[in-house]
Tab-separated table of C-alpha atoms and ligand atoms in Angstrom:
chain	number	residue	atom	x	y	z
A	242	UNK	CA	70.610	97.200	110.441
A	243	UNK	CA	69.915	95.452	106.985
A	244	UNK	CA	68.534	98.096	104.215
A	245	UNK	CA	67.651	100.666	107.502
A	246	UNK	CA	70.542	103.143	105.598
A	247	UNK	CA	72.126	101.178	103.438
A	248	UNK	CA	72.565	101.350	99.643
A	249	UNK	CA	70.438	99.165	97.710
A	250	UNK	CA	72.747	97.342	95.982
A	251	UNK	CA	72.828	94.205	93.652
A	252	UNK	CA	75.090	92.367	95.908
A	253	UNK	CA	76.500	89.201	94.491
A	254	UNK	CA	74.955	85.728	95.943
A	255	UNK	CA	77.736	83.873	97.786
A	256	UNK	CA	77.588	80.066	98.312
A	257	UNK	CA	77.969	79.922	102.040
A	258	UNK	CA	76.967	83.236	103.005
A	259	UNK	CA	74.250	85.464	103.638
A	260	UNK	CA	74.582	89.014	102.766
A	261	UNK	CA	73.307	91.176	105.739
A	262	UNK	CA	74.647	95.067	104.529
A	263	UNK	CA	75.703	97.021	101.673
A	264	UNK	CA	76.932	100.643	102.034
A	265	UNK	CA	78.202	102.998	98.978
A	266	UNK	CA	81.158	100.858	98.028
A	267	UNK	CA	81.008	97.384	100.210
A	268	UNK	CA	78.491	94.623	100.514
A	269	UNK	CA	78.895	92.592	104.128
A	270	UNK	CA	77.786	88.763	104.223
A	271	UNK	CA	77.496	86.581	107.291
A	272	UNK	CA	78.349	82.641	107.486
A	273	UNK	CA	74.875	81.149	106.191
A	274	UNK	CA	75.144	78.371	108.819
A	275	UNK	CA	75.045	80.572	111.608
A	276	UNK	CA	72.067	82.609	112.750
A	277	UNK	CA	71.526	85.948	111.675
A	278	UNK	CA	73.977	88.359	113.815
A	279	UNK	CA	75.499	85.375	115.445
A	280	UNK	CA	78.578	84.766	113.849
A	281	UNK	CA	81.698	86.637	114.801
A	282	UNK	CA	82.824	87.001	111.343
A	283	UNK	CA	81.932	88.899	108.570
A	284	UNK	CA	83.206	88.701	105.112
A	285	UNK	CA	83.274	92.173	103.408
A	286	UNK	CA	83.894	93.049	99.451
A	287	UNK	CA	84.679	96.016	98.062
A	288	UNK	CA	82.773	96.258	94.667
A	289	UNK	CA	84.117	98.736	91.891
A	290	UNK	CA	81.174	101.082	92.984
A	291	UNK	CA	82.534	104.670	92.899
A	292	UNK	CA	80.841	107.731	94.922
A	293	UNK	CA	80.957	111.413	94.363
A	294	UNK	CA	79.050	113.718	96.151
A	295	UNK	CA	77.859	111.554	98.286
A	296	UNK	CA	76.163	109.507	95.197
A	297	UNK	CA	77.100	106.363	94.154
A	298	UNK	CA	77.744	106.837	90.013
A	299	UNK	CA	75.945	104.643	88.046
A	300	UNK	CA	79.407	103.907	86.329
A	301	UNK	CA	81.362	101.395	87.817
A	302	UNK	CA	85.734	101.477	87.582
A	303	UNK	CA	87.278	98.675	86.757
A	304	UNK	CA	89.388	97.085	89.218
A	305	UNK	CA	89.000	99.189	92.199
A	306	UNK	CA	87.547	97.079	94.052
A	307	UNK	CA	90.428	94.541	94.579
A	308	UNK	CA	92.618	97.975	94.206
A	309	UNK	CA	90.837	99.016	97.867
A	310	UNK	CA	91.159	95.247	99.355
A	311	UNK	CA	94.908	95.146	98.434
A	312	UNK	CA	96.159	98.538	99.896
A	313	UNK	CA	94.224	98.324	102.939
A	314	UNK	CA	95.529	94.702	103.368
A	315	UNK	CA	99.283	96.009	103.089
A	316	UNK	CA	98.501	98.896	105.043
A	317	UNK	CA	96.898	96.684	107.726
A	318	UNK	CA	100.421	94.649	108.035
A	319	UNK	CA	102.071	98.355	108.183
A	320	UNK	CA	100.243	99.930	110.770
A	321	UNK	CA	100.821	99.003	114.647
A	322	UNK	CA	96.668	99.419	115.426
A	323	UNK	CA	94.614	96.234	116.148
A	324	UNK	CA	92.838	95.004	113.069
A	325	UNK	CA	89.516	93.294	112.064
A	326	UNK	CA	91.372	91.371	109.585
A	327	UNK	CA	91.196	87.464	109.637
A	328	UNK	CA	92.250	86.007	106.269
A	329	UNK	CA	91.719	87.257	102.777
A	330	UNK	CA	92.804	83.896	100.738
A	331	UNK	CA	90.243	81.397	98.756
A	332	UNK	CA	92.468	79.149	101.921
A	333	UNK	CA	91.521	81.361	104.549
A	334	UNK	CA	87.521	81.021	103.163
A	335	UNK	CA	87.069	83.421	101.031
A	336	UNK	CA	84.722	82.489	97.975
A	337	UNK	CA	86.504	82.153	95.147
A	338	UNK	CA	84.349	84.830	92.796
A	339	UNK	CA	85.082	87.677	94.976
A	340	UNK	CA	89.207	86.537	95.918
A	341	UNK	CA	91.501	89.391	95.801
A	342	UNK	CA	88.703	92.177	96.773
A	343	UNK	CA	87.081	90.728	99.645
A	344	UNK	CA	88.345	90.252	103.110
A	345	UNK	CA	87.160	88.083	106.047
A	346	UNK	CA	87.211	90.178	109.281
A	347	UNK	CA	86.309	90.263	113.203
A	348	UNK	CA	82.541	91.067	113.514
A	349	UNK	CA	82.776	94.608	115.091
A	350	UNK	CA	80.241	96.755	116.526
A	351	UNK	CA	81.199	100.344	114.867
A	352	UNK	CA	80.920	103.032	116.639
A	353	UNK	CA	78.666	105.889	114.536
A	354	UNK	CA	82.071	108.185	114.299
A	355	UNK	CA	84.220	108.658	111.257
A	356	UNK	CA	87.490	109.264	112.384
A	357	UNK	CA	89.618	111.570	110.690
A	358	UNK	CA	93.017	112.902	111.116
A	359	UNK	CA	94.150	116.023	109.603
A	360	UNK	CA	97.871	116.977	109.333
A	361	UNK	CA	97.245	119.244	106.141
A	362	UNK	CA	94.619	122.110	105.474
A	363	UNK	CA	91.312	121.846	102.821
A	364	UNK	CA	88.262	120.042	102.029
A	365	UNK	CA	86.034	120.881	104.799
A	366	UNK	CA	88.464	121.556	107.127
A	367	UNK	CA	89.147	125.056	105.143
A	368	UNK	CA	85.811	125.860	104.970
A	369	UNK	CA	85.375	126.154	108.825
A	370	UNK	CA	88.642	127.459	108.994
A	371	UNK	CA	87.722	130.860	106.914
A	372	UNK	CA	84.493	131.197	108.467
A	373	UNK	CA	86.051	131.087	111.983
A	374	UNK	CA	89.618	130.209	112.381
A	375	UNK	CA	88.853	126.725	113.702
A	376	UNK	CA	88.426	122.981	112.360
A	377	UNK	CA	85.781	121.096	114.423
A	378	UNK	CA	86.162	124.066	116.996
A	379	UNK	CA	89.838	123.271	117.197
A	380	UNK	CA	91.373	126.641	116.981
A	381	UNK	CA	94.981	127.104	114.157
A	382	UNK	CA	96.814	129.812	113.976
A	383	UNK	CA	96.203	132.787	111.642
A	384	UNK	CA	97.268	132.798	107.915
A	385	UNK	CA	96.505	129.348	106.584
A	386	UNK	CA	95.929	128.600	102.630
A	387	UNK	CA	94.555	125.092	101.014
A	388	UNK	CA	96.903	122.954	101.221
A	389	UNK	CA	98.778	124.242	104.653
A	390	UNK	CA	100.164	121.883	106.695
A	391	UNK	CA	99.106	122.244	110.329
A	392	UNK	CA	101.750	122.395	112.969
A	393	UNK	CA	100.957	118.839	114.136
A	394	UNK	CA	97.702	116.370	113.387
A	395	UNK	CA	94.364	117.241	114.619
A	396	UNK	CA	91.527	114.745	115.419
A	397	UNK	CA	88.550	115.930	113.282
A	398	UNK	CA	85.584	113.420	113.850
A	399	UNK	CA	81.978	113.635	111.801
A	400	UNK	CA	79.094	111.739	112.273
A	401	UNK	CA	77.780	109.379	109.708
A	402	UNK	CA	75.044	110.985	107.449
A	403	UNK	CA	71.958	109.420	105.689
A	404	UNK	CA	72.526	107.625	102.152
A	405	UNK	CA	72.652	110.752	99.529
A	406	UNK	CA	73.389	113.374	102.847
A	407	UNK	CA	76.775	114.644	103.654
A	408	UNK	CA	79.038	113.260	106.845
A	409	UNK	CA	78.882	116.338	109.264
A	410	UNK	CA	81.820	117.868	111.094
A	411	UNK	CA	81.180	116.919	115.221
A	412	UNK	CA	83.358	118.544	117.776
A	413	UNK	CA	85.444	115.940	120.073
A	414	UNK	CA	83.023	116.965	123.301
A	415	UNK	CA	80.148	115.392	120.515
A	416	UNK	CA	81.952	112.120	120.404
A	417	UNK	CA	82.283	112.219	124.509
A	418	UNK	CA	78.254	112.682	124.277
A	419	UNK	CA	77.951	109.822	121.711
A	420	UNK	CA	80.643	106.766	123.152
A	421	UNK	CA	81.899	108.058	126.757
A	422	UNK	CA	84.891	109.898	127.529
A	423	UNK	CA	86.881	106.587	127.391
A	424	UNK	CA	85.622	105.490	124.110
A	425	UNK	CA	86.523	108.894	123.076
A	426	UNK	CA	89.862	109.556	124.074
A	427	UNK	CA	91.218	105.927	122.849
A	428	UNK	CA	89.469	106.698	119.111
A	429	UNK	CA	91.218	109.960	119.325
A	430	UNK	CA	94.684	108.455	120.012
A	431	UNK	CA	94.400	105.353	118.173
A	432	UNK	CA	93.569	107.599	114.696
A	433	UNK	CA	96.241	110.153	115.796
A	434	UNK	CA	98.698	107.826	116.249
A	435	UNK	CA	97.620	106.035	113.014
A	436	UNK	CA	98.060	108.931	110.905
A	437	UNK	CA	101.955	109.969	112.461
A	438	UNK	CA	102.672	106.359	111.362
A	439	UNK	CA	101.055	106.307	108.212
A	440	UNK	CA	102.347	109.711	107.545
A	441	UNK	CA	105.860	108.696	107.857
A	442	UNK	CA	105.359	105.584	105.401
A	443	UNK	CA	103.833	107.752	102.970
A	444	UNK	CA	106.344	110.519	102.841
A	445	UNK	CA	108.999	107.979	102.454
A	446	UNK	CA	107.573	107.330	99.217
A	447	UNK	CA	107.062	110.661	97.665
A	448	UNK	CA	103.445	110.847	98.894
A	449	UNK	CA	102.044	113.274	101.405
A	450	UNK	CA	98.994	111.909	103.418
A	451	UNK	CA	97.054	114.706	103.774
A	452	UNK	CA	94.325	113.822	105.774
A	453	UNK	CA	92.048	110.080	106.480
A	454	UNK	CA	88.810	108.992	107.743
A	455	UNK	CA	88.881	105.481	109.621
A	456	UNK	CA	86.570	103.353	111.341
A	457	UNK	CA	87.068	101.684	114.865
A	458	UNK	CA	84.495	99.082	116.340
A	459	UNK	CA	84.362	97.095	119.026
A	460	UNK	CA	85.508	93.414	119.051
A	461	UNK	CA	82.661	91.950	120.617
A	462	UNK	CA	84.341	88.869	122.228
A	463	UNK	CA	87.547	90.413	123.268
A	464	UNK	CA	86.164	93.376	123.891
A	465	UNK	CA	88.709	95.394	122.185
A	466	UNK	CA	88.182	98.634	119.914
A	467	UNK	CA	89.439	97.281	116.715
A	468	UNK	CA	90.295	99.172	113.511
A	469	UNK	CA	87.897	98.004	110.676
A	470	UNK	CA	86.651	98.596	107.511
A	471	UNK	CA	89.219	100.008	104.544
A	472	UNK	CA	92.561	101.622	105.302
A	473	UNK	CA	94.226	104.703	103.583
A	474	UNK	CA	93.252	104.383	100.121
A	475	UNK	CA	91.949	106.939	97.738
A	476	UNK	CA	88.469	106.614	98.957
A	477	UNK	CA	89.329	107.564	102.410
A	478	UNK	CA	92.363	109.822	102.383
A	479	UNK	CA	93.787	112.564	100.521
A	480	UNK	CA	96.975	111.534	98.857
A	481	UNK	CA	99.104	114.333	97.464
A	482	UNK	CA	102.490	114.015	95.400
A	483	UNK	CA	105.449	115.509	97.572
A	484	UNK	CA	106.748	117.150	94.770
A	485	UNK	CA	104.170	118.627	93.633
A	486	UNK	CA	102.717	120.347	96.916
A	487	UNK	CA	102.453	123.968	97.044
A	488	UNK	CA	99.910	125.817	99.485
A	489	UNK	CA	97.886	128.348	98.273
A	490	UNK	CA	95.140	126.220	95.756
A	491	UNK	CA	93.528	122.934	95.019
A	492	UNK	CA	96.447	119.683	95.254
A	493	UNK	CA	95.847	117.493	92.317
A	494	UNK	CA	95.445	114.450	94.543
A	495	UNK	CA	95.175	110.740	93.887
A	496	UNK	CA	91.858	109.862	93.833
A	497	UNK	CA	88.769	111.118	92.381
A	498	UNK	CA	89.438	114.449	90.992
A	499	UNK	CA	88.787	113.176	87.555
A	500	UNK	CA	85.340	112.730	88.299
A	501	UNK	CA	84.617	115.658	90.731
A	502	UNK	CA	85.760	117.341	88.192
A	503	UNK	CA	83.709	115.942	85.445
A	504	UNK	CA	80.401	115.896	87.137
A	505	UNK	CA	80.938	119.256	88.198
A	506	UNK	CA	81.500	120.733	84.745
A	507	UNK	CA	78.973	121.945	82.042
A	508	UNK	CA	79.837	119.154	79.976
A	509	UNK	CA	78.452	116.735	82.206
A	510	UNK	CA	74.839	118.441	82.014
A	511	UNK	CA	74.456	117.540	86.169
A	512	UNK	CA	72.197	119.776	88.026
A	513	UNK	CA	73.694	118.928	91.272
A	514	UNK	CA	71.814	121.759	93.464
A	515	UNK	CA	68.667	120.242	92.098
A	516	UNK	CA	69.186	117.236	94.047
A	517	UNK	CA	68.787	114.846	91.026
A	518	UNK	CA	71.110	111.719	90.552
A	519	UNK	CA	74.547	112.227	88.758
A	520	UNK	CA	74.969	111.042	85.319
A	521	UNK	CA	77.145	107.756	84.158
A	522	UNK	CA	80.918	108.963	83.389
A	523	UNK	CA	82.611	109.168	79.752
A	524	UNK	CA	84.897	106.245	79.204
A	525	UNK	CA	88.344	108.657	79.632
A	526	UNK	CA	87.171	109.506	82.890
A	527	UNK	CA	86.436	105.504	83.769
A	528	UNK	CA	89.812	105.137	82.357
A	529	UNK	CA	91.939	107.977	84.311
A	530	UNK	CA	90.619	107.357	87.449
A	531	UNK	CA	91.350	103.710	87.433
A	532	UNK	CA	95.398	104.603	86.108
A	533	UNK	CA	95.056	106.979	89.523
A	534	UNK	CA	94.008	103.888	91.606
A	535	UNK	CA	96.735	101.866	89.987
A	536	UNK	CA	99.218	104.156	90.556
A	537	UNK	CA	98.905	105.120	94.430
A	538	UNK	CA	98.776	101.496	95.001
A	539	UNK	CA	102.128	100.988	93.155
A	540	UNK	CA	103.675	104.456	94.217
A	541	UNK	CA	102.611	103.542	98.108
A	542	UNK	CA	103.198	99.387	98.298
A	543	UNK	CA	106.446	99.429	95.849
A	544	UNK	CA	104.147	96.356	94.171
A	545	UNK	CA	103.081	95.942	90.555
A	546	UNK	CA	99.253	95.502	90.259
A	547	UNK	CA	98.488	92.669	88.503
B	277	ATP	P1	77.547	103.409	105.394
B	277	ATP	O1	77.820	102.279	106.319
B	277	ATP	O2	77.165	104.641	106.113
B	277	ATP	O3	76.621	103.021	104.272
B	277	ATP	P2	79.608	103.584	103.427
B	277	ATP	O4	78.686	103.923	102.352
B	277	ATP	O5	80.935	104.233	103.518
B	277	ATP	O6	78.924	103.840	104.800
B	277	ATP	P3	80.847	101.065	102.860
B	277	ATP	O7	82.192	101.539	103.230
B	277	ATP	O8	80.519	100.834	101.444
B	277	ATP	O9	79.756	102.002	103.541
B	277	ATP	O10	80.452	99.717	103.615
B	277	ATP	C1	81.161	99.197	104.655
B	277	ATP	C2	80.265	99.078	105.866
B	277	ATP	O11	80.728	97.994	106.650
B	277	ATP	C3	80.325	100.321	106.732
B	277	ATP	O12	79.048	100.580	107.285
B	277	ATP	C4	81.293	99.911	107.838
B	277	ATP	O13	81.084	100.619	109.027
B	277	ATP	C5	80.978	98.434	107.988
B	277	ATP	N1	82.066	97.590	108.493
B	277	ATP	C6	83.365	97.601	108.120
B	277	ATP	N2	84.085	96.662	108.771
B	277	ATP	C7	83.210	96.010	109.591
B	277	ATP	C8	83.333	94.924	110.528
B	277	ATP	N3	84.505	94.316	110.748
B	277	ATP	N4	82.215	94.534	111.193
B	277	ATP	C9	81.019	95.133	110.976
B	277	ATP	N5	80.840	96.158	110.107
B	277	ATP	C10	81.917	96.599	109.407
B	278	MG	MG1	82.737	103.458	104.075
């Protein structure tokens, strides 16, 4: 599905490898020597592209992309769920301009479904729940504020959008519709049981996990439904300090608050019901969201980033 939704990204040319994909934040390549969707490998790179809104920023952040490659590679070791993950060393393959932020993986087919676990109350999840008491029709009990957390995890899939459009809440009966009842119940219990174990790791280090988004696909010569793309980083989860969590407002989380919170103020001049693109970022914002990277990889792995 080459450039059919993708981002049009400047993708770096790789000796040995063809690029075939590049959505907000990673570019995909292919083995050169085999024919196009043959190979049952891909090699995948996280850039240091940063989206907001939906947008990818015309400002890039230093570093994030081997930030992303190096958390989800320790979280893949944590986490009991079968991985795409095949090597990530210049050893393994992996060309030698892109080592430490790219990864080379099990081709998967992905299923359209974003698959998020929610053990804590906001974001979208609180929207739906004021309007009507529920989160993807799931009903919670009365008398939840931002930041609640729920009385256990709730599976709360949405369906990739368009480039520029925003992922939209589906209902678990939608993801029967879309990948069988099978399909559906194992993405269900495989994210559920992802997020309980994730959870636990997290807390253990003074960070509560809020809620995450994964991908699954399907291994096409096993057969399996494997977990792909990134893991758990700021991009795809809400990381909150223990300490600092208090229900009833906004958690200053881990991840791009800096910039939400720049683009959406008067300084930054962005019209962003007008639809038009949002503008680069100041330099202290580059900077502060990159020392937020840093630091939930350090807080979460124990490790020094180098
Ligand atoms: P979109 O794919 O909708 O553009 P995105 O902007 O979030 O989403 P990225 O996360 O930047 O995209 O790009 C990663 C892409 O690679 C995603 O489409 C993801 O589904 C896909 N992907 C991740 N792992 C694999 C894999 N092992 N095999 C095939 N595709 C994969
Ligand atoms: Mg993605």
């Amino acid at each position: 599905n080459v450039g059919s939704k993708g981002y049009q990204a400047e993708a770096v040319e790789l000796p040995g490898w063809r690029h075939i994909y590049s959505g907000k934040v990673r570019d995909l390549y292919e083995p050169a020597e085999a024919e196009p969707g043959e190979s049952s490998e891909v090699l995948v790179v996280a850039s240091d592209r940063i989206s907001a809104y939906d947008y990818v920023l015309s400002s890039t952040i230093p570093d994030k992309g081997r930030i992303l490659t190096q958390l989800s590679l320790w979280w893949f070791e944590q986490l009991n769920v079968p991985n795409h993950v095949l090597g990530s060393t210049v050893d393994d393959g992996v060309p030698a301009e892109v080592a430490g932020r790219a990864m080379i993986c099990r081709r998967l087919e992905m299923y359209p479904v974003e698959c998020i676990a929610r053990g804590y109350l906001t974001g979208s999840g609180l929207a739906e729940y004021r309007e009507s008491g529920t989160v993807c029709e799931i009903p919670l009990p009365e008398g939840l504020v931002d930041g609640s957390r729920l009385p256990e995890a709730i599976f709360t899939p949405s369906a990739k959008a368009e480039y520029g459009e925003h992922d939209e809440n589906i209902t678990y009966e939608d993801v029967t519709g879309m990948v069988g009842d099978d399909a559906a119940a194992q993405l269900r219990d495989l994210t559920l049981e992802l997020y309980r174990e994730a959870e636990g790791i997290a807390r253990a280090r003074g960070i509560i996990l809020a809620d995450t988004k994964v991908e699954f696909g399907v291994d096409s010569t096993t057969g399996y439904i494997t977990l792909g793309d990134e893991v758990l980083t700021p991009d795809s989860s809400r990381f909150w300090d223990v300490e600092t969590w208090e229900p009833g407002h906004a958690q200053p989380s881990f991840d791009k608050q800096f910039v939400r919170d720049w683009l959406t103020s008067a300084e930054s001049g962005w019209d962003r019901a007008a639809g038009g693109e949002p503008p680069a970022l100041p330099t202290d914002v580059v900077e502060r969201t990159r020392a937020r990277y840093v630091e939930a990889y350090e807080r979460l792995t124990g490790r020094t980033f180098a």
